[in-house]
């Protein structure tokens, strides 16, 4: 056996890294992610995987489903912006009030009266009272309107077609014993990954367009944020809430689902990690606590794991080259026992090297939302007023341009 030849084939040039877009939870702050996507589209960035949780899952689904080979994500980004302008409400508020007070009133309006295209409070029903449902129902809002609105902007049969193309592509690649560098379908359409949380087990649940036909219920299940009174969704005998209860940034779901390829990840980060000003009252304290709870540590953890894996793989590859070299005087490859052990080492080496690269982040580009002066209050993620939605989209565009520079 020529181990020089085997070594060359096993340590072939690593495939091109996958480019990944990851979007967080954040309620109405998801409009910021829409702005980010507009700029990524403007720069012709193509994605192999698009992943999201909660409102990020809705954005991700719209972007992935609207992909076309000719236009990439341009058309789907326009569709995503239309979705957000559809959700935006023209609430009559006194123009003389500062923006912060108007935004607070808009959030209160959404919490008490709902959103005409997203969620309906149970107490708007005849005889309904908020406190009655608070103590007699596990949720406070009906989200059938949101499901219908998503259906206006997502063609779920298109996601099924992409999955069929991907399955054909995988069979073709396996038949040719070739290594591919993309999770997307033959037409370049991105793979879609969404996350939810099992209410009863507390475990993260991953919906992957490579494995299942993603439907509206999967998207809605990813966005059931229970602390704001949204309901669970039953999918395949499991009761599911928002994916942010486990990971607000589904980077780990991406690495688990696609373990063979290094990643270049664009991550939208809508909850500020840093805040210089200390809270001055309990609402500001709750607001800061909320930011810290949603500031996902998995981004930093992924960076640290990635750096560690790079070092380990480099060491293992050097050791492999040394062991497998025909010029190594300490190894008699004609000995049957030695040959058998080398075969096992080679097999484990190939498995390790090719299946650990998904944990490596070649780059993580974070587009981070910073709260601007006069925009800081606890329920800003419930403000669906048209002024705020428009401003968030614009801020996402500006921050994305800065991050790409």
Short mmCIF file of C-alpha atoms in Angstrom, two decimals:
data_model
loop_
_atom_site.label_atom_id
_atom_site.label_comp_id
_atom_site.label_asym_id
_atom_site.label_seq_id
_atom_site.Cartn_x
_atom_site.Cartn_y
_atom_site.Cartn_z
CA UNK A 1 0.00 0.00 0.00
CA UNK A 2 1.37 3.41 -0.96
CA UNK A 3 0.64 5.58 2.03
CA UNK A 4 2.04 8.66 0.30
CA UNK A 5 -0.77 8.42 -2.27
CA UNK A 6 -3.35 7.64 0.40
CA UNK A 7 -2.20 10.57 2.47
CA UNK A 8 -2.52 12.91 -0.51
CA UNK A 9 -6.07 11.77 -1.22
CA UNK A 10 -7.13 11.97 2.44
CA UNK A 11 -5.74 15.44 3.07
CA UNK A 12 -6.91 16.95 -0.20
CA UNK A 13 -7.47 20.68 -0.34
CA UNK A 14 -10.31 21.64 1.96
CA UNK A 15 -13.54 22.55 0.14
CA UNK A 16 -14.61 26.14 -0.14
CA UNK A 17 -16.15 27.40 3.12
CA UNK A 18 -19.91 27.75 3.28
CA UNK A 19 -21.28 31.26 3.56
CA UNK A 20 -23.95 31.48 6.25
CA UNK A 21 -26.49 34.13 7.24
CA UNK A 22 -27.71 33.86 10.85
CA UNK A 23 -30.58 35.96 12.23
CA UNK A 24 -31.63 36.36 15.85
CA UNK A 25 -34.89 36.69 17.73
CA UNK A 26 -36.09 40.20 18.52
CA UNK A 27 -39.74 40.92 17.78
CA UNK A 28 -40.15 44.16 15.83
CA UNK A 29 -36.34 44.51 15.85
CA UNK A 30 -36.45 41.93 13.05
CA UNK A 31 -37.00 44.94 10.75
CA UNK A 32 -33.34 45.77 11.44
CA UNK A 33 -32.39 42.37 10.02
CA UNK A 34 -34.37 43.18 6.91
CA UNK A 35 -32.22 46.28 6.42
CA UNK A 36 -29.07 44.20 6.89
CA UNK A 37 -30.27 41.74 4.23
CA UNK A 38 -30.86 44.60 1.78
CA UNK A 39 -27.19 45.57 1.98
CA UNK A 40 -25.90 41.98 1.80
CA UNK A 41 -27.98 41.61 -1.36
CA UNK A 42 -26.63 44.88 -2.73
CA UNK A 43 -23.10 43.51 -2.32
CA UNK A 44 -24.08 40.29 -4.18
CA UNK A 45 -23.24 38.04 -1.24
CA UNK A 46 -24.58 34.54 -1.90
CA UNK A 47 -25.46 32.19 0.93
CA UNK A 48 -25.22 28.42 1.22
CA UNK A 49 -27.21 28.40 4.47
CA UNK A 50 -29.70 30.85 5.96
CA UNK A 51 -30.63 30.23 9.59
CA UNK A 52 -32.85 31.97 12.10
CA UNK A 53 -34.85 31.74 15.28
CA UNK A 54 -38.08 33.53 16.25
CA UNK A 55 -38.53 36.63 14.06
CA UNK A 56 -35.17 35.71 12.54
CA UNK A 57 -36.74 32.42 11.46
CA UNK A 58 -39.51 34.32 9.67
CA UNK A 59 -37.00 36.58 7.93
CA UNK A 60 -34.83 33.59 7.03
CA UNK A 61 -37.77 31.71 5.53
CA UNK A 62 -38.84 34.65 3.39
CA UNK A 63 -35.27 35.19 2.14
CA UNK A 64 -34.63 31.51 1.39
CA UNK A 65 -37.99 30.83 -0.27
CA UNK A 66 -37.77 33.85 -2.57
CA UNK A 67 -34.32 33.01 -3.92
CA UNK A 68 -33.88 32.82 -7.68
CA UNK A 69 -30.89 31.70 -9.71
CA UNK A 70 -30.95 34.90 -11.75
CA UNK A 71 -31.52 37.44 -8.97
CA UNK A 72 -30.09 35.63 -5.94
CA UNK A 73 -31.72 37.05 -2.80
CA UNK A 74 -32.63 40.42 -4.35
CA UNK A 75 -36.26 39.54 -4.99
CA UNK A 76 -36.66 37.83 -1.63
CA UNK A 77 -35.16 40.84 0.18
CA UNK A 78 -37.75 43.04 -1.50
CA UNK A 79 -40.39 40.53 -0.42
CA UNK A 80 -39.03 40.68 3.16
CA UNK A 81 -39.26 44.48 3.18
CA UNK A 82 -42.85 44.27 1.90
CA UNK A 83 -43.60 41.86 4.75
CA UNK A 84 -42.32 44.37 7.28
CA UNK A 85 -44.21 47.27 5.78
CA UNK A 86 -47.30 45.06 5.89
CA UNK A 87 -46.74 44.46 9.63
CA UNK A 88 -46.09 48.16 10.28
CA UNK A 89 -49.09 49.96 11.74
CA UNK A 90 -50.06 53.59 11.23
CA UNK A 91 -50.94 54.29 14.86
CA UNK A 92 -52.30 57.77 15.60
CA UNK A 93 -49.89 59.26 18.12
CA UNK A 94 -49.36 62.90 19.20
CA UNK A 95 -46.61 64.30 16.98
CA UNK A 96 -45.47 66.77 19.67
CA UNK A 97 -44.24 63.94 21.92
CA UNK A 98 -40.56 62.89 21.82
CA UNK A 99 -39.81 59.74 19.84
CA UNK A 100 -39.26 57.64 22.96
CA UNK A 101 -42.71 58.43 24.37
CA UNK A 102 -44.38 57.80 21.01
CA UNK A 103 -42.56 54.48 20.68
CA UNK A 104 -43.58 53.47 24.20
CA UNK A 105 -47.21 54.27 23.41
CA UNK A 106 -46.97 52.28 20.17
CA UNK A 107 -45.64 49.27 22.09
CA UNK A 108 -48.45 49.55 24.66
CA UNK A 109 -50.94 49.74 21.79
CA UNK A 110 -49.53 46.50 20.32
CA UNK A 111 -49.56 44.75 23.70
CA UNK A 112 -53.20 45.63 24.42
CA UNK A 113 -54.73 45.69 20.96
CA UNK A 114 -52.42 43.38 19.03
CA UNK A 115 -51.31 43.75 15.43
CA UNK A 116 -53.83 43.49 12.62
CA UNK A 117 -51.55 41.20 10.59
CA UNK A 118 -49.74 39.29 13.30
CA UNK A 119 -51.36 38.62 16.68
CA UNK A 120 -54.80 39.05 18.24
CA UNK A 121 -55.31 39.44 22.03
CA UNK A 122 -57.70 36.90 23.49
CA UNK A 123 -59.50 39.64 25.42
CA UNK A 124 -60.80 41.35 22.26
CA UNK A 125 -63.25 38.47 22.07
CA UNK A 126 -66.73 39.13 23.54
CA UNK A 127 -66.58 39.20 27.32
CA UNK A 128 -62.80 38.72 27.39
CA UNK A 129 -60.69 40.38 30.08
CA UNK A 130 -56.85 40.44 30.20
CA UNK A 131 -56.61 39.27 33.81
CA UNK A 132 -59.00 36.38 33.21
CA UNK A 133 -56.82 34.97 30.44
CA UNK A 134 -53.62 35.68 32.36
CA UNK A 135 -54.71 33.19 35.05
CA UNK A 136 -56.74 30.81 32.89
CA UNK A 137 -54.79 30.38 29.65
CA UNK A 138 -51.16 29.40 28.88
CA UNK A 139 -51.01 32.14 26.24
CA UNK A 140 -52.52 35.59 25.64
CA UNK A 141 -52.52 36.02 21.85
CA UNK A 142 -53.76 34.13 18.84
CA UNK A 143 -51.21 34.18 15.97
CA UNK A 144 -53.28 32.81 13.09
CA UNK A 145 -53.02 36.25 11.47
CA UNK A 146 -49.23 35.98 11.46
CA UNK A 147 -49.45 32.55 9.85
CA UNK A 148 -51.67 33.98 7.12
CA UNK A 149 -49.37 36.96 6.59
CA UNK A 150 -46.31 34.71 6.24
CA UNK A 151 -48.25 32.71 3.65
CA UNK A 152 -48.53 35.86 1.52
CA UNK A 153 -44.75 36.16 1.27
CA UNK A 154 -43.54 32.55 1.35
CA UNK A 155 -44.22 29.93 -1.31
CA UNK A 156 -43.68 26.76 0.70
CA UNK A 157 -43.86 24.62 -2.45
CA UNK A 158 -40.71 26.45 -3.56
CA UNK A 159 -38.91 25.23 -0.43
CA UNK A 160 -40.07 21.68 -1.24
CA UNK A 161 -38.63 21.97 -4.74
CA UNK A 162 -35.27 23.13 -3.40
CA UNK A 163 -35.18 20.16 -1.05
CA UNK A 164 -35.90 17.74 -3.92
CA UNK A 165 -33.05 19.25 -5.93
CA UNK A 166 -30.70 18.96 -2.97
CA UNK A 167 -31.51 15.26 -2.45
CA UNK A 168 -30.78 14.62 -6.15
CA UNK A 169 -27.54 16.57 -5.87
CA UNK A 170 -26.43 14.57 -2.82
CA UNK A 171 -27.08 11.26 -4.63
CA UNK A 172 -25.16 12.47 -7.66
CA UNK A 173 -22.21 13.63 -5.57
CA UNK A 174 -22.07 10.38 -3.62
CA UNK A 175 -22.12 8.41 -6.85
CA UNK A 176 -19.15 10.37 -8.14
CA UNK A 177 -17.31 10.16 -4.80
CA UNK A 178 -16.80 13.90 -5.06
CA UNK A 179 -16.59 16.50 -2.33
CA UNK A 180 -18.96 19.43 -2.68
CA UNK A 181 -18.57 22.78 -1.00
CA UNK A 182 -22.16 23.86 -0.72
CA UNK A 183 -25.31 22.82 1.09
CA UNK A 184 -27.51 24.58 -1.43
CA UNK A 185 -29.51 23.04 -4.22
CA UNK A 186 -28.55 22.75 -7.90
CA UNK A 187 -30.02 26.17 -8.59
CA UNK A 188 -27.90 27.68 -5.80
CA UNK A 189 -30.86 28.14 -3.47
CA UNK A 190 -29.74 28.34 0.17
CA UNK A 191 -30.43 25.67 2.73
CA UNK A 192 -32.85 26.84 5.43
CA UNK A 193 -32.34 26.03 9.12
CA UNK A 194 -34.77 27.12 11.85
CA UNK A 195 -34.73 26.43 15.58
CA UNK A 196 -37.42 25.97 18.23
CA UNK A 197 -37.56 24.76 21.85
CA UNK A 198 -39.42 21.69 23.10
CA UNK A 199 -41.70 22.96 25.90
CA UNK A 200 -41.59 19.69 27.86
CA UNK A 201 -37.95 18.60 27.45
CA UNK A 202 -36.26 21.98 27.15
CA UNK A 203 -34.22 20.70 24.21
CA UNK A 204 -33.44 22.64 21.06
CA UNK A 205 -35.29 21.42 17.96
CA UNK A 206 -33.80 21.99 14.50
CA UNK A 207 -35.83 22.22 11.29
CA UNK A 208 -33.61 21.71 8.27
CA UNK A 209 -34.82 22.05 4.68
CA UNK A 210 -32.37 19.29 3.73
CA UNK A 211 -34.29 16.86 5.95
CA UNK A 212 -37.92 17.98 5.92
CA UNK A 213 -40.36 20.03 3.90
CA UNK A 214 -40.56 23.18 5.99
CA UNK A 215 -44.14 24.37 6.44
CA UNK A 216 -45.80 27.37 8.06
CA UNK A 217 -46.17 25.50 11.36
CA UNK A 218 -42.39 25.04 11.61
CA UNK A 219 -41.87 28.77 11.13
CA UNK A 220 -44.59 29.70 13.63
CA UNK A 221 -43.20 27.20 16.16
CA UNK A 222 -39.82 28.93 15.92
CA UNK A 223 -41.45 32.26 16.81
CA UNK A 224 -43.67 31.40 19.80
CA UNK A 225 -42.15 33.67 22.43
CA UNK A 226 -44.09 32.60 25.53
CA UNK A 227 -42.95 35.43 27.84
CA UNK A 228 -44.85 37.85 25.60
CA UNK A 229 -47.91 35.58 25.65
CA UNK A 230 -47.49 33.85 22.29
CA UNK A 231 -48.67 30.21 22.13
CA UNK A 232 -46.80 26.98 21.56
CA UNK A 233 -47.24 25.08 18.30
CA UNK A 234 -47.71 21.34 18.04
CA UNK A 235 -45.43 19.74 15.43
CA UNK A 236 -45.11 15.95 15.13
CA UNK A 237 -46.53 15.33 18.62
CA UNK A 238 -44.12 17.85 20.17
CA UNK A 239 -45.11 21.18 21.72
CA UNK A 240 -42.72 23.91 20.65
CA UNK A 241 -41.89 27.42 21.75
CA UNK A 242 -39.47 30.05 20.51
CA UNK A 243 -35.95 28.84 19.70
CA UNK A 244 -34.39 31.75 21.61
CA UNK A 245 -35.04 29.99 24.93
CA UNK A 246 -32.02 27.79 24.16
CA UNK A 247 -29.96 29.81 21.66
CA UNK A 248 -30.88 33.27 20.45
CA UNK A 249 -28.25 32.93 17.71
CA UNK A 250 -28.58 29.54 15.95
CA UNK A 251 -24.89 29.22 15.07
CA UNK A 252 -24.61 25.86 16.81
CA UNK A 253 -27.57 24.52 14.86
CA UNK A 254 -25.70 25.43 11.68
CA UNK A 255 -22.47 23.70 12.73
CA UNK A 256 -24.34 20.56 13.80
CA UNK A 257 -26.35 20.40 10.60
CA UNK A 258 -23.36 20.96 8.31
CA UNK A 259 -20.25 19.49 9.98
CA UNK A 260 -17.97 19.05 6.97
CA UNK A 261 -17.36 22.61 5.86
CA UNK A 262 -15.75 25.63 7.42
CA UNK A 263 -18.01 28.66 7.64
CA UNK A 264 -18.02 32.34 6.84
CA UNK A 265 -20.89 33.62 8.97
CA UNK A 266 -22.78 36.91 8.77
CA UNK A 267 -24.60 37.35 12.08
CA UNK A 268 -27.22 39.98 12.89
CA UNK A 269 -26.95 41.01 16.53
CA UNK A 270 -30.00 43.08 17.53
CA UNK A 271 -29.55 43.24 21.32
CA UNK A 272 -26.69 45.50 22.48
CA UNK A 273 -23.95 43.76 24.43
CA UNK A 274 -22.46 46.96 25.84
CA UNK A 275 -24.14 49.88 27.59
CA UNK A 276 -22.16 52.63 29.26
CA UNK A 277 -25.05 54.24 31.13
CA UNK A 278 -26.15 52.48 34.30
CA UNK A 279 -29.91 51.91 34.76
CA UNK A 280 -31.62 54.75 36.60
CA UNK A 281 -34.87 52.95 37.50
CA UNK A 282 -36.46 49.50 37.50
CA UNK A 283 -37.78 49.67 33.90
CA UNK A 284 -34.23 50.45 32.73
CA UNK A 285 -32.93 47.61 34.91
CA UNK A 286 -35.38 45.16 33.33
CA UNK A 287 -34.42 46.47 29.91
CA UNK A 288 -30.72 45.93 30.53
CA UNK A 289 -31.34 42.45 31.97
CA UNK A 290 -33.37 41.60 28.86
CA UNK A 291 -30.49 42.73 26.62
CA UNK A 292 -28.01 40.60 28.57
CA UNK A 293 -30.25 37.52 28.47
CA UNK A 294 -30.64 37.81 24.70
CA UNK A 295 -27.01 38.68 24.00
CA UNK A 296 -26.06 35.21 22.86
CA UNK A 297 -22.78 33.85 24.22
CA UNK A 298 -22.65 31.24 21.46
CA UNK A 299 -21.00 33.74 19.11
CA UNK A 300 -17.97 34.15 21.38
CA UNK A 301 -18.01 30.46 22.29
CA UNK A 302 -18.05 29.51 18.62
CA UNK A 303 -15.05 31.75 17.97
CA UNK A 304 -13.11 30.15 20.83
CA UNK A 305 -14.04 26.60 19.78
CA UNK A 306 -13.12 27.42 16.19
CA UNK A 307 -9.65 28.65 17.16
CA UNK A 308 -9.09 25.55 19.30
CA UNK A 309 -10.24 23.16 16.54
CA UNK A 310 -7.92 24.86 14.03
CA UNK A 311 -4.93 24.26 16.30
CA UNK A 312 -5.89 20.64 17.00
CA UNK A 313 -6.48 19.80 13.34
CA UNK A 314 -3.19 21.38 12.34
CA UNK A 315 -1.36 19.26 14.92
CA UNK A 316 -3.21 16.10 13.89
CA UNK A 317 -2.43 16.68 10.21
CA UNK A 318 1.27 17.11 11.01
CA UNK A 319 1.28 13.91 13.07
CA UNK A 320 -0.60 12.06 10.31
CA UNK A 321 1.92 13.16 7.69
CA UNK A 322 4.78 12.00 9.88
CA UNK A 323 3.21 8.59 10.64
CA UNK A 324 2.11 7.85 7.08
CA UNK A 325 5.33 8.85 5.38
CA UNK A 326 6.99 5.96 3.54
CA UNK A 327 10.31 7.39 4.64
CA UNK A 328 9.55 6.74 8.30
CA UNK A 329 12.14 4.11 9.37
CA UNK A 330 10.11 3.15 12.45
CA UNK A 331 7.13 1.86 10.48
CA UNK A 332 7.19 -1.38 8.50
CA UNK A 333 4.13 -1.12 6.28
CA UNK A 334 4.68 -4.69 5.01
CA UNK A 335 3.86 -6.04 8.46
CA UNK A 336 0.18 -7.12 8.46
CA UNK A 337 -0.49 -5.90 12.00
CA UNK A 338 1.14 -2.55 11.33
CA UNK A 339 -0.80 -2.20 8.08
CA UNK A 340 -4.07 -2.97 9.90
CA UNK A 341 -3.37 -0.36 12.55
CA UNK A 342 -2.44 2.20 9.89
CA UNK A 343 -5.67 1.51 8.06
CA UNK A 344 -7.65 2.21 11.24
CA UNK A 345 -5.67 5.37 11.92
CA UNK A 346 -6.30 6.52 8.37
CA UNK A 347 -10.02 5.89 8.67
CA UNK A 348 -10.31 7.76 11.98
CA UNK A 349 -8.13 10.56 10.65
CA UNK A 350 -10.34 11.07 7.59
CA UNK A 351 -13.47 11.02 9.72
CA UNK A 352 -12.06 13.52 12.21
CA UNK A 353 -10.58 15.94 9.71
CA UNK A 354 -13.60 16.03 7.42
CA UNK A 355 -16.27 16.09 10.13
CA UNK A 356 -14.76 18.67 12.47
CA UNK A 357 -14.35 21.46 9.93
CA UNK A 358 -17.95 22.55 10.42
CA UNK A 359 -16.92 23.83 13.86
CA UNK A 360 -14.39 26.16 12.26
CA UNK A 361 -15.46 29.71 11.55
CA UNK A 362 -13.19 31.10 8.87
CA UNK A 363 -14.75 34.49 9.67
CA UNK A 364 -17.66 35.84 11.70
CA UNK A 365 -18.97 39.20 10.51
CA UNK A 366 -21.25 40.63 13.19
CA UNK A 367 -23.67 43.38 12.24
CA UNK A 368 -24.50 44.83 15.64
CA UNK A 369 -27.40 47.10 16.42
CA UNK A 370 -26.55 49.96 18.77
CA UNK A 371 -29.37 51.71 20.59
CA UNK A 372 -29.45 55.33 19.60
CA UNK A 373 -30.13 58.23 21.94
CA UNK A 374 -33.79 58.50 22.87
CA UNK A 375 -34.54 54.97 21.66
CA UNK A 376 -33.89 53.09 24.90
CA UNK A 377 -36.85 51.47 26.66
CA UNK A 378 -37.93 48.01 27.74
CA UNK A 379 -40.54 47.10 25.12
CA UNK A 380 -38.97 48.59 21.99
CA UNK A 381 -39.19 45.10 20.43
CA UNK A 382 -43.01 45.41 20.58
CA UNK A 383 -43.18 48.73 18.73
CA UNK A 384 -44.63 48.01 15.26
CA UNK A 385 -45.38 51.63 14.37
CA UNK A 386 -44.53 52.52 10.79
CA UNK A 387 -42.00 55.18 11.88
CA UNK A 388 -40.04 52.68 14.00
CA UNK A 389 -40.14 49.88 11.42
CA UNK A 390 -38.90 52.27 8.73
CA UNK A 391 -36.14 53.57 11.01
CA UNK A 392 -35.00 50.06 11.98
CA UNK A 393 -34.72 48.99 8.34
CA UNK A 394 -32.63 52.10 7.61
CA UNK A 395 -30.41 51.51 10.66
CA UNK A 396 -29.82 47.92 9.56
CA UNK A 397 -28.71 49.16 6.16
CA UNK A 398 -26.31 51.71 7.64
CA UNK A 399 -24.78 49.29 10.17
CA UNK A 400 -24.36 46.56 7.53
CA UNK A 401 -22.54 48.96 5.22
CA UNK A 402 -20.19 49.90 8.07
CA UNK A 403 -19.59 46.25 8.98
CA UNK A 404 -18.76 45.29 5.39
CA UNK A 405 -16.24 48.11 5.12
#
